[in-house]
Tab-separated table of C-alpha atoms in Angstrom:
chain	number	residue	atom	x	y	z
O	68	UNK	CA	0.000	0.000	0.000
O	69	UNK	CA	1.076	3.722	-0.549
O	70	UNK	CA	0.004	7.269	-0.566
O	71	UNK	CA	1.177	9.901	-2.948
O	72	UNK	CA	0.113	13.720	-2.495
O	73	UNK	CA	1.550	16.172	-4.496
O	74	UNK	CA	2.639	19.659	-2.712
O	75	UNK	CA	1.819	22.658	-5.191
O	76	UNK	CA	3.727	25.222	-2.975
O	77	UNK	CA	6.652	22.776	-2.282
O	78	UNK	CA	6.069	21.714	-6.255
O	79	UNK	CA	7.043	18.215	-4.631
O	80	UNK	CA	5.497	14.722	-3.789
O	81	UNK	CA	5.289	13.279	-0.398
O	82	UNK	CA	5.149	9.338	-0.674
O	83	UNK	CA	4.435	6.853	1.878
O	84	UNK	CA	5.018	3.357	1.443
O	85	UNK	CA	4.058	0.358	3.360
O	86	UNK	CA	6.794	-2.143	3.793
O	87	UNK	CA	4.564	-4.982	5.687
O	88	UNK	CA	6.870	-7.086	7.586
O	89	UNK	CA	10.296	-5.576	6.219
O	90	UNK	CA	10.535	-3.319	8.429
O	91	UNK	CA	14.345	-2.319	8.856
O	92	UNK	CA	14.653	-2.411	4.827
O	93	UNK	CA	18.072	-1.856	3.342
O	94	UNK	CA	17.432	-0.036	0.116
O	95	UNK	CA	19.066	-1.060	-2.738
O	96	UNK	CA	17.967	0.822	-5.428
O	97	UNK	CA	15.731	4.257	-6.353
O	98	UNK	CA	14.346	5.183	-9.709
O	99	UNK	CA	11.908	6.694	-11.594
O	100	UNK	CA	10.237	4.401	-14.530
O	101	UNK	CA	8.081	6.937	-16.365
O	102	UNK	CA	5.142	8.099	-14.156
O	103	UNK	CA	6.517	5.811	-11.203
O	104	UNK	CA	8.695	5.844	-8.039
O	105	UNK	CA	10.487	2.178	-8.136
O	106	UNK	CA	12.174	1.424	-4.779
O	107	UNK	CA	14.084	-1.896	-4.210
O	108	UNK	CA	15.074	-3.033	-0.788
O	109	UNK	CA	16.647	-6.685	-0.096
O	110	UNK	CA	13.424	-8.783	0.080
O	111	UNK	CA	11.132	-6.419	-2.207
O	112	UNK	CA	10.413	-4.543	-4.970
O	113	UNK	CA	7.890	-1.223	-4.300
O	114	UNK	CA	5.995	0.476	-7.861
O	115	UNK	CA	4.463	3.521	-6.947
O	116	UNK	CA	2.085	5.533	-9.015
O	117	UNK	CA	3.678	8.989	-8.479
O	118	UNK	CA	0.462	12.053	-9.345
O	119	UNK	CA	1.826	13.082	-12.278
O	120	UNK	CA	0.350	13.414	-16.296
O	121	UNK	CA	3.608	12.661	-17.627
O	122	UNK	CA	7.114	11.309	-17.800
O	123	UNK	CA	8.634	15.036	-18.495
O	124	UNK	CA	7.238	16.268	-14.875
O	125	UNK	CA	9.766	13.962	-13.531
O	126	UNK	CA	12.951	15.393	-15.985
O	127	UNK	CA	14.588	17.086	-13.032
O	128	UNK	CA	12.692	15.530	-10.322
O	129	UNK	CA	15.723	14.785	-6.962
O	130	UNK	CA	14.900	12.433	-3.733
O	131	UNK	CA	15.189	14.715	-1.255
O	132	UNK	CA	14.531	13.147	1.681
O	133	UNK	CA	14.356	9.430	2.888
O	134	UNK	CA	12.631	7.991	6.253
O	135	UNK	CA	12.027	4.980	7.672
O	136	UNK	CA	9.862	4.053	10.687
O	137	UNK	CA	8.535	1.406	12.065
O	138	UNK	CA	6.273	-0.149	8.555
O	139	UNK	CA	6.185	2.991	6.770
O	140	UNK	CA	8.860	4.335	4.251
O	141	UNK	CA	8.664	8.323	3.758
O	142	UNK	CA	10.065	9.960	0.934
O	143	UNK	CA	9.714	13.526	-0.644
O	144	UNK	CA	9.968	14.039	-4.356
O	145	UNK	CA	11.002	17.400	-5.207
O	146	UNK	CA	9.823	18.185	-8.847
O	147	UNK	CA	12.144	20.979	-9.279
O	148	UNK	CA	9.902	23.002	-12.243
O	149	UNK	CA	10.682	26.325	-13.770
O	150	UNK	CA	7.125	26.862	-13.571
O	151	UNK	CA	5.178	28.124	-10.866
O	152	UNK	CA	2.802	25.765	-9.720
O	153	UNK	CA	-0.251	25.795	-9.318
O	154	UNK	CA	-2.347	26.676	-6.011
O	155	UNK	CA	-3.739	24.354	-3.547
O	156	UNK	CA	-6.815	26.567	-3.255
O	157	UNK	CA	-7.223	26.789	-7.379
O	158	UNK	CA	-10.205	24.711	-7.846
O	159	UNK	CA	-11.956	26.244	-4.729
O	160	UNK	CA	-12.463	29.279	-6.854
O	161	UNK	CA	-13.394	27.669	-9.996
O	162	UNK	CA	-17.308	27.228	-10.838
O	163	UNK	CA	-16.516	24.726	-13.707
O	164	UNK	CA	-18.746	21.801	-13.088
O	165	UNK	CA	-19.018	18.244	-14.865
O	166	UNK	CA	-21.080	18.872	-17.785
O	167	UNK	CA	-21.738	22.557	-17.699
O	168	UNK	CA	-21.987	24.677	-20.946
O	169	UNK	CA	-18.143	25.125	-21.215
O	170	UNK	CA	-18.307	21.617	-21.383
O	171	UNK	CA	-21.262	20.681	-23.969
O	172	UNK	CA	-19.403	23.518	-26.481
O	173	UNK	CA	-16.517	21.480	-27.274
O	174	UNK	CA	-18.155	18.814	-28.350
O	175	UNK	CA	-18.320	18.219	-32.233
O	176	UNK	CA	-20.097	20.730	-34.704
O	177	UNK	CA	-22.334	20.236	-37.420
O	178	UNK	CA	-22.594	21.619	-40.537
O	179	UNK	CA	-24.510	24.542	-39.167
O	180	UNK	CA	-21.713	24.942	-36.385
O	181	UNK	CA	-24.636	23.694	-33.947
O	182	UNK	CA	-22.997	21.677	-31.224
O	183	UNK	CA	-24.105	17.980	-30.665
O	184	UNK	CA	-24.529	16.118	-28.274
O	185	UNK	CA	-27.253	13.887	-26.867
O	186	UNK	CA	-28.622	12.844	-22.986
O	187	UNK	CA	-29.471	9.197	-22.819
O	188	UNK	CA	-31.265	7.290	-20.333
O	189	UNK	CA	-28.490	5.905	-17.929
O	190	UNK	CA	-30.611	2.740	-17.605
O	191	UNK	CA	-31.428	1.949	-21.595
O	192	UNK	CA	-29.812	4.523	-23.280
O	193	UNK	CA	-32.911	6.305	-24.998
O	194	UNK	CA	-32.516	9.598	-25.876
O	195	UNK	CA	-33.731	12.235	-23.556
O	196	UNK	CA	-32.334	15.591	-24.535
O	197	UNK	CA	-31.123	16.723	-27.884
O	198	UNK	CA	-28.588	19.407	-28.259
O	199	UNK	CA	-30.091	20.297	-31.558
O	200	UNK	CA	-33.607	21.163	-29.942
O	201	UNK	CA	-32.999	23.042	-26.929
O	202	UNK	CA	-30.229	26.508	-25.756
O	203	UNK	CA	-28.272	25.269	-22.713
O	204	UNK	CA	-27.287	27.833	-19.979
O	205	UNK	CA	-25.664	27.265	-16.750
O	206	UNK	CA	-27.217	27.678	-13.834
O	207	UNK	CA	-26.069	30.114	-10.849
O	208	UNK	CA	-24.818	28.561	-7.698
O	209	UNK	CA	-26.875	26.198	-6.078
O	210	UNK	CA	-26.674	28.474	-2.736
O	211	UNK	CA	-27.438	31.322	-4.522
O	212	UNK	CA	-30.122	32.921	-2.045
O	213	UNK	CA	-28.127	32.602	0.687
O	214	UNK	CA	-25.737	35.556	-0.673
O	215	UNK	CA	-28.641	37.902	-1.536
O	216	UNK	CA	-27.698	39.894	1.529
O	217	UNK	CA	-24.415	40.756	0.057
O	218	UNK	CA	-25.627	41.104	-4.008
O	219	UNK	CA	-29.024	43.185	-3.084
O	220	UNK	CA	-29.392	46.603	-1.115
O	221	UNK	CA	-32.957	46.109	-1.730
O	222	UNK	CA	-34.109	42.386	-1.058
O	223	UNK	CA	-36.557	40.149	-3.260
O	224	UNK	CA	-38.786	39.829	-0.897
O	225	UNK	CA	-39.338	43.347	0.600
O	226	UNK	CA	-42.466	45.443	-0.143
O	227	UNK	CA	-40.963	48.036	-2.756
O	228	UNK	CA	-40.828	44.786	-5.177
O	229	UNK	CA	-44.539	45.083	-5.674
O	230	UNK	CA	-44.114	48.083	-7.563
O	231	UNK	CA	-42.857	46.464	-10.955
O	232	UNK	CA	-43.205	43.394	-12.774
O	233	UNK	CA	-39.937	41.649	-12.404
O	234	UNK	CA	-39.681	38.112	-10.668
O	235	UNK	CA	-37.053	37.309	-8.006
O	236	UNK	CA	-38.596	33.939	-7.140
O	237	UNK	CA	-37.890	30.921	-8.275
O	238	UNK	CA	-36.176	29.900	-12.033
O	239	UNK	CA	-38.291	28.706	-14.511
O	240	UNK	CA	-37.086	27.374	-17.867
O	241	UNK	CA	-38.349	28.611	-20.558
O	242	UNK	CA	-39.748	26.587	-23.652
O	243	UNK	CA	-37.033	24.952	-25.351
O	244	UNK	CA	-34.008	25.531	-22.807
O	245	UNK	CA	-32.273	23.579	-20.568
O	246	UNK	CA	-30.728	24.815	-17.680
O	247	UNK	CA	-27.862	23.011	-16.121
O	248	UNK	CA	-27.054	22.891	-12.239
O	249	UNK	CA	-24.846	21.070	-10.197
O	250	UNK	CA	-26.640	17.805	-10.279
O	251	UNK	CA	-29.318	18.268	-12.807
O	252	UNK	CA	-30.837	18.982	-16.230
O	253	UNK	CA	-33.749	21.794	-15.869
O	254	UNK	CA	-36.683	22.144	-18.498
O	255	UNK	CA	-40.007	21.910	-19.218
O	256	UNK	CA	-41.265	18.352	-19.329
O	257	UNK	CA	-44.502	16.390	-19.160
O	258	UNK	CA	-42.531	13.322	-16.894
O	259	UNK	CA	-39.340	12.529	-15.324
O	260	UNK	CA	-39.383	9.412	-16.513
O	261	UNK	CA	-37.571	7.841	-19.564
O	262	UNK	CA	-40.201	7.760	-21.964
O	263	UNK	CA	-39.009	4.245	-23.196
O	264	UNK	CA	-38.014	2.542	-20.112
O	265	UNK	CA	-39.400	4.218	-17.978
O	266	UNK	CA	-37.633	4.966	-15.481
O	267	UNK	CA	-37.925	7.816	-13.179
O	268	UNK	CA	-34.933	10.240	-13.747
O	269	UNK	CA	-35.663	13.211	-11.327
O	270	UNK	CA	-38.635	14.785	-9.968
O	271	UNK	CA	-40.971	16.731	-11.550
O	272	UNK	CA	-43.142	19.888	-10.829
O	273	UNK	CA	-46.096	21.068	-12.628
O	274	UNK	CA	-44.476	21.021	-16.264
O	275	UNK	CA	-40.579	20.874	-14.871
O	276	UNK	CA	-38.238	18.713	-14.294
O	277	UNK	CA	-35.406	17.886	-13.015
O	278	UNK	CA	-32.984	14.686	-14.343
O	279	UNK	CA	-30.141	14.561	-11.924
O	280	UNK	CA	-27.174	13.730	-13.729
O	281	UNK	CA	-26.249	10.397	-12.367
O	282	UNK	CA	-29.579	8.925	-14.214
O	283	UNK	CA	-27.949	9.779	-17.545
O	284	UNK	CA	-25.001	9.604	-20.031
O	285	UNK	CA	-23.679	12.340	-22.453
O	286	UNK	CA	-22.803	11.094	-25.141
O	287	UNK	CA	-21.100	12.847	-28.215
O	288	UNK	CA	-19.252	11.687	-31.318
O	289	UNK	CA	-17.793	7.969	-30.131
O	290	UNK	CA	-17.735	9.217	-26.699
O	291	UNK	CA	-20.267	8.021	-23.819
O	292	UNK	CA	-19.756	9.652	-20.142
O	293	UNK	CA	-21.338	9.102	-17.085
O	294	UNK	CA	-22.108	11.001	-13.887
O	295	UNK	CA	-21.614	9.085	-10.621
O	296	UNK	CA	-23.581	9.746	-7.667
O	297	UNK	CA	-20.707	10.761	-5.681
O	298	UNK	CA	-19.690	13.344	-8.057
O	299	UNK	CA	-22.954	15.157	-6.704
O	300	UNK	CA	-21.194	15.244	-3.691
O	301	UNK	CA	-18.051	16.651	-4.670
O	302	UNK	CA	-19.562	19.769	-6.536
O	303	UNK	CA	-22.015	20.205	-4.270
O	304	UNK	CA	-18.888	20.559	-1.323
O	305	UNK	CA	-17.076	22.699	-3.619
O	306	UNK	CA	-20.377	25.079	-4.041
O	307	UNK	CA	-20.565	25.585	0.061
O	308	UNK	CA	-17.106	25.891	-0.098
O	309	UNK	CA	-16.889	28.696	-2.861
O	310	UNK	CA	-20.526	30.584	-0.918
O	311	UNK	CA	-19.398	30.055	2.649
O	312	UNK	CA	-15.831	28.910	3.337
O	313	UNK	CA	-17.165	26.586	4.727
O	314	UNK	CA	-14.999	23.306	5.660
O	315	UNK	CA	-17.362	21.238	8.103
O	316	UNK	CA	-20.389	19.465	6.548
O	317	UNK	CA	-22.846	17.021	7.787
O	318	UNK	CA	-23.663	15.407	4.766
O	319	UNK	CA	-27.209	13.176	5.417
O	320	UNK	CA	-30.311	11.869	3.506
O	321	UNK	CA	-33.267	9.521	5.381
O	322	UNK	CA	-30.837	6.236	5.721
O	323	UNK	CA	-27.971	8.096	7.706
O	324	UNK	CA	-25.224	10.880	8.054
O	325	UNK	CA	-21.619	11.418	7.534
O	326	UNK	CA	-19.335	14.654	9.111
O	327	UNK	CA	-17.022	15.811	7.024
O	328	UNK	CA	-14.076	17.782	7.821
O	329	UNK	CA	-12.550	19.154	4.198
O	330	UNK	CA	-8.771	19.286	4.981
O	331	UNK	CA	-7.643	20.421	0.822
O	332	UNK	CA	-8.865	20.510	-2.312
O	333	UNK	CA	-7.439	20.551	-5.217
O	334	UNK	CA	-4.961	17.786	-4.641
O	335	UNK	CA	-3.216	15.558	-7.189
O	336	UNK	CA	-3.381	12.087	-5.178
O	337	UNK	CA	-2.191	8.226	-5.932
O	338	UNK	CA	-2.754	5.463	-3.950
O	339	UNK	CA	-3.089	1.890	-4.921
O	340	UNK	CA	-4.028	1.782	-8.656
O	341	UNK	CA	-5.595	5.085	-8.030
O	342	UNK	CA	-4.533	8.218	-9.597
O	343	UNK	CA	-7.141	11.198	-8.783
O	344	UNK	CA	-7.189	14.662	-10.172
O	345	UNK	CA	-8.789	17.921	-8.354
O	346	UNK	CA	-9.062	15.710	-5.199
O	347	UNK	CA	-10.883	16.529	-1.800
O	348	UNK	CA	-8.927	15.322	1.293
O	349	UNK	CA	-11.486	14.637	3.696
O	350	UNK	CA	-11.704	13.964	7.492
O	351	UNK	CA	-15.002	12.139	8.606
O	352	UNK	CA	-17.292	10.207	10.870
O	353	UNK	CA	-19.945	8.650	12.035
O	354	UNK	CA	-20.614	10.844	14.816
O	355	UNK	CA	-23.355	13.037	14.508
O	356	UNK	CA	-22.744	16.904	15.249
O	357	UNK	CA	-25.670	19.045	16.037
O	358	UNK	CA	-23.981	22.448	15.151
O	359	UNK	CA	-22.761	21.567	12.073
O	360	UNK	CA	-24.573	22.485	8.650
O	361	UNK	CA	-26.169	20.112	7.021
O	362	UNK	CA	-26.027	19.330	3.352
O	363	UNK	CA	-28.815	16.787	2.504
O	364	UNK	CA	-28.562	14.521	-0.404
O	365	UNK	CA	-30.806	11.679	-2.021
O	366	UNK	CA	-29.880	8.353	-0.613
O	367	UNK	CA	-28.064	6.902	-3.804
O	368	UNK	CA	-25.442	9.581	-3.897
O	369	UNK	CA	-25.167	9.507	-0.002
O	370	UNK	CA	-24.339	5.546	-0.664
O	371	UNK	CA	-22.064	6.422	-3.271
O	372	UNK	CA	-20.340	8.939	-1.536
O	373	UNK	CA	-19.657	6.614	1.653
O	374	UNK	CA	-18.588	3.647	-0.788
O	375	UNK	CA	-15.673	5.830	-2.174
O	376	UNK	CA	-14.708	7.376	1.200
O	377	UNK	CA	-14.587	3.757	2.761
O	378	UNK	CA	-13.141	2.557	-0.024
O	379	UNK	CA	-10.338	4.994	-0.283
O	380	UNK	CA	-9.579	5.023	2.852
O	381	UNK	CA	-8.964	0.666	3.297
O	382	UNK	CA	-6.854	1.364	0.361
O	383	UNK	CA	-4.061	3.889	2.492
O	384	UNK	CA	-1.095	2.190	4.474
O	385	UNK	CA	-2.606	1.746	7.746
O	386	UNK	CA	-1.110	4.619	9.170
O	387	UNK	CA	-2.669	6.937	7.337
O	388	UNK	CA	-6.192	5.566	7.303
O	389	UNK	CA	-7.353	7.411	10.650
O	390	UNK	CA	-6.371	10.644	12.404
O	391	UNK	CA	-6.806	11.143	16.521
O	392	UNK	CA	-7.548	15.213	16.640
O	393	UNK	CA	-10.211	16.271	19.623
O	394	UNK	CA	-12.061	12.880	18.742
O	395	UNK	CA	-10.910	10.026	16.007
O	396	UNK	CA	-11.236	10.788	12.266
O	397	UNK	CA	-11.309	8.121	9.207
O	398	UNK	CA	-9.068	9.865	6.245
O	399	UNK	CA	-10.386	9.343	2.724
O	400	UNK	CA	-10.471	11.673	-0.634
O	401	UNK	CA	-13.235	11.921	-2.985
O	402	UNK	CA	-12.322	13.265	-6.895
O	403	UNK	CA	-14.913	13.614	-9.464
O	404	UNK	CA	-13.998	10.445	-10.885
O	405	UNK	CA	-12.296	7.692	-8.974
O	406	UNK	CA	-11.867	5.013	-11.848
O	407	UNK	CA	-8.640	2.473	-11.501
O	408	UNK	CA	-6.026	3.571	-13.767
């Protein structure tokens, strides 16, 4: 086992590796085999997975710092790049969101330079939305009324708003648009079902609704994507990160509840046969906290979400799996897509 997080303001890697039962290794030999830290001691051979795209991030890259103690090996890999790397607060100020419009417009053109793309059924791939039938806009932040007080010297909901015909309730698509949150496809429909299958895809009210993206695929060209549940989660941390600052979430639905304590994001992480990109590193338990705000989610993304926090976190050397801070925290990280490399 091994952990590998990459340092943006140090522009190095700290690695951890677990030795098992060799636990006064002699090392024999270092290197670096394209994207991977290869050590060697005298009864085994360690391949690490080292958070990097390519080969050439490693051209100058030194060992700068070897540890051993008790199981774990501790090594820091200084990248040594001319350029300035990137901050570890970066994506915390970024809106971009899996499948928003910046998204959807570089996908393939026709001949009328119309974008397209379709949304298929998750479940039996029947189309849903057509990019050739509908304008696509993003919308605002999911939180967005609860920074009216700092946008607005004169709120929505005050009296002097009954003087003109402007609405400040809630958004409502208009014929023929789509409007695309965090989690969902908005626009006027008769059903949230599939209409072939189906299935239900969202929720619906009056002549709206709402297909939350984990029900379907995008699919462009010879391309087909798909929107896990957890990746609900992650966006939807990032959004009370970017409104709030806030770091401590309870996130919950009707079968249970997780607190989360956000330690980074942003992070460039390996462990196992895990590499993860724009990574959250996350603190969390069981253990309810009544003064902590709540961020409710439907019960197949909360299950997804714990599955990939549990799962990430049996996949750490052992040593790095918990953390003891006023009470005892699990360690885990959740990306927008955890697939095996």
């Amino acid at each position: 086992m091994s952990l590998c997080e990459y340092l943006p303001r140090l522009d190095s890697i700290s690695v951890k590796i677990s030795l098992g039962d060799d636990v006064e290794p002699t090392i024999t030999e270092i290197a670096f085999v394209k994207t991977s830290l290869v050590v060697v001691t005298r009864t085994t051979k360690h391949t690490v997975k080292l958070p990097v795209e390519n080969r050439d991030h490693l051209k100058d890259a030194k060992i700068t710092q070897i540890l051993a103690k008790g199981s774990i090996l501790s090594l820091r890999v200084s990248l040594n790049r001319s350029q300035d790397p990137a901050s570890f607060t970066s994506l915390s100020s970024s809106k971009t969101q899996k499948w928003s419009v910046s998204d959807l417009v570089r996908t393939p053109k026709d001949a009328n330079n119309i974008n397209t793309f379709l949304f298929l059924c998750a479940y039996c791939n029947a189309t849903v939305v057509d990019s050739r039938d509908n304008k696509y806009a993003d919308m605002p932040s999911e939180y967005w009324h609860e920074l009216m007080d700092f946008w607005h010297c004169h709120k929505p909901h005050q009296k002097h708003h009954e003087n003109h015909s402007k609405n400040y309730g809630a958004i409502v698509p208009k014929d023929n648009h789509v409007y695309i949150g965090a989690s969902y496809l908005f626009l006027k429909r008769s059903s949230s079902g599939c209409f072939s299958c189906k299935r239900n895809l969202g929720e619906l009210t009056n002549d709206t609704a709402k297909l939350y993206k984990w029900n379907l695929k995008l699919q462009y060209g010879d391309i087909t994507e798909s929107f896990p549940p957890y990746a609900y989660s992650y966006y939807a941390i990032l959004d009370r990160i970017n409104s709030g600052a806030l770091r401590k979430l309870q996130v919950q639905c009707d079968n249970g509840a997780v607190r989360l304590w956000i330690l980074s994001v942003g992070l460039s992480v390996s462990y196992d046969s895990y590499v993860l990109d724009k990574a959250l590193k996350i603190l969390y338990t069981d253990k309810k906290d009544p003064e902590t705000e709540v961020l409710d989610v439907p019960s197949e993304v909360y299950d997804s979400l714990i599955f990939v926090l549990r799962e990430s976190t049996s996949l750490l050397p052992e040593s790095e799996q918990t953390v003891q801070m006023d009470e005892a925290f699990k360690v885990g990280f959740l990306a927008p897509e955890m697939i095996p490399s």
